[in-house]
mmCIF file of C-alpha atoms in Angstrom:
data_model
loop_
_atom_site.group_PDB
_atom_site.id
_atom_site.type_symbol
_atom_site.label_atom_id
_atom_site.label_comp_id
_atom_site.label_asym_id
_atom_site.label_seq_id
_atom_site.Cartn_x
_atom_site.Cartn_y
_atom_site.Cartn_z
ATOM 1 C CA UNK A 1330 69.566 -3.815 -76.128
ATOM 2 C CA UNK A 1331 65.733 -3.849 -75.734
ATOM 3 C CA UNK A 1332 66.318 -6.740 -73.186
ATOM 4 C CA UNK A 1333 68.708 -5.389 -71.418
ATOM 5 C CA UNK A 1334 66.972 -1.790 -71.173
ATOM 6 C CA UNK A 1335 63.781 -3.495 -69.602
ATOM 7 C CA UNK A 1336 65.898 -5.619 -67.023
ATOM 8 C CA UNK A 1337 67.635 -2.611 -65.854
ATOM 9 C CA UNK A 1338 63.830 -0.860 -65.884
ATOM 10 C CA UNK A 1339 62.746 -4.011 -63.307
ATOM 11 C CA UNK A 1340 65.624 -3.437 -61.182
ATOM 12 C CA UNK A 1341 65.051 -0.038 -60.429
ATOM 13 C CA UNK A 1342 60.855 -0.743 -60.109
ATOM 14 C CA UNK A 1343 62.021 -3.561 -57.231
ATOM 15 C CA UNK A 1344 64.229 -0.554 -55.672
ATOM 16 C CA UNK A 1345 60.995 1.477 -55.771
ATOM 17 C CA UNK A 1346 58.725 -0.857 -54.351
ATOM 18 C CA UNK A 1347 61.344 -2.062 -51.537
ATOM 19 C CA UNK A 1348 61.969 1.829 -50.822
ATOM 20 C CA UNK A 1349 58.114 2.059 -50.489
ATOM 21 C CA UNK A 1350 57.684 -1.325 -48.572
ATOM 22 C CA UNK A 1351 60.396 0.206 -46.047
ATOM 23 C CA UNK A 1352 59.139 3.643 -45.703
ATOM 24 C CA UNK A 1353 54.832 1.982 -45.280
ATOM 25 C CA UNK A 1354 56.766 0.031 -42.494
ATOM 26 C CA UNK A 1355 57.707 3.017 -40.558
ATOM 27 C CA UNK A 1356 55.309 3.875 -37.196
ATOM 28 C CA UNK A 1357 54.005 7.325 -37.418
ATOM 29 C CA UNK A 1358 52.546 10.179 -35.015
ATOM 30 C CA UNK A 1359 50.216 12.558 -35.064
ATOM 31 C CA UNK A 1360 52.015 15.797 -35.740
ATOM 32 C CA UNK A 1361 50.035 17.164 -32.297
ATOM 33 C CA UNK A 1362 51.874 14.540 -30.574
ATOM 34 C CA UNK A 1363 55.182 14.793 -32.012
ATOM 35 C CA UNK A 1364 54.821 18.803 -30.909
ATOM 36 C CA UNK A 1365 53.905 17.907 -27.244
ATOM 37 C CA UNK A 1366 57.072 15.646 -27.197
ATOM 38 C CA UNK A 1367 59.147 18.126 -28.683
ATOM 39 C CA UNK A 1368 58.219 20.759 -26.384
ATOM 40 C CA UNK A 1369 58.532 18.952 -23.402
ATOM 41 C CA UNK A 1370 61.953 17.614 -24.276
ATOM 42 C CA UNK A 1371 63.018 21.295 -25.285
ATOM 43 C CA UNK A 1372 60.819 22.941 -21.399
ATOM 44 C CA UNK A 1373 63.298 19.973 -19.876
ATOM 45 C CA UNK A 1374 66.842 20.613 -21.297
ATOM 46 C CA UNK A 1375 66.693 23.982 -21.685
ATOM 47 C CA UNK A 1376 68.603 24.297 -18.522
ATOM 48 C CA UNK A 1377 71.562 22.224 -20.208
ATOM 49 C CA UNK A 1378 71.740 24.297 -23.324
ATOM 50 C CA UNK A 1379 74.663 26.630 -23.779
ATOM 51 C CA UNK A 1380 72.690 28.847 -26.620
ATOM 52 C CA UNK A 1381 70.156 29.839 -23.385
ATOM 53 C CA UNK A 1382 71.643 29.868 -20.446
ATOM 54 C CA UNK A 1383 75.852 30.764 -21.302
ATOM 55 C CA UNK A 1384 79.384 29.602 -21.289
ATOM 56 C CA UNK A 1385 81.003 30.253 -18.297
ATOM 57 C CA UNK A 1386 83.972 32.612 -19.495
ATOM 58 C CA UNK A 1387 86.103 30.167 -18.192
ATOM 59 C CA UNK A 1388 85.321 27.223 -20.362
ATOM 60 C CA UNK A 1389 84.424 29.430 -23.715
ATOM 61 C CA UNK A 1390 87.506 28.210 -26.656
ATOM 62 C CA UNK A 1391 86.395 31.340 -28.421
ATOM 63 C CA UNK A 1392 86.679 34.188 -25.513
ATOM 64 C CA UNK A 1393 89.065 36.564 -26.943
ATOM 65 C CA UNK A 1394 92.590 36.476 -25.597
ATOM 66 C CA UNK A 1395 94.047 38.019 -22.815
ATOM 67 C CA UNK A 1396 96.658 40.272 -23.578
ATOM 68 C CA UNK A 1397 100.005 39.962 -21.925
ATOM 69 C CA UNK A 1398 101.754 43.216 -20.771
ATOM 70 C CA UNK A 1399 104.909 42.959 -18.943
ATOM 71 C CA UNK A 1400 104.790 47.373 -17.706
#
């Protein structure tokens, strides 16, 4: 059991150190630079999102429907 406890113990320490080989691999910012991106991608789609600038009544699935009166 003591064998077997201790090979399952390496197996997860190699998970570990590949998880931490991966994630030291990874290119990193500054945080000031990842803001500046950020904001300029926000400052150029902001004309594109529906949250600022509307629906157009027309294309809205959740305008409330028209009611139908035949008088």
């Amino acid at each position: 059991m003591s064998n077997n406890n201790s090979s399952s113990s390496l197996v997860v320490a190699q998970r570990a150190v590949k998880q931490l080989r991966v994630e030291a691999s990874v290119r990193r910012i500054q945080v000031s630079q990842a803001a500046a991106e950020l904001r300029n991608f926000c400052l150029q789609n902001a004309s594109k999102d529906p949250l600022l600038v509307g629906i157009p009544s027309s294309e809205n699935p959740f305008r409330p429907p028209k009611s139908c009166s035949l008088f």
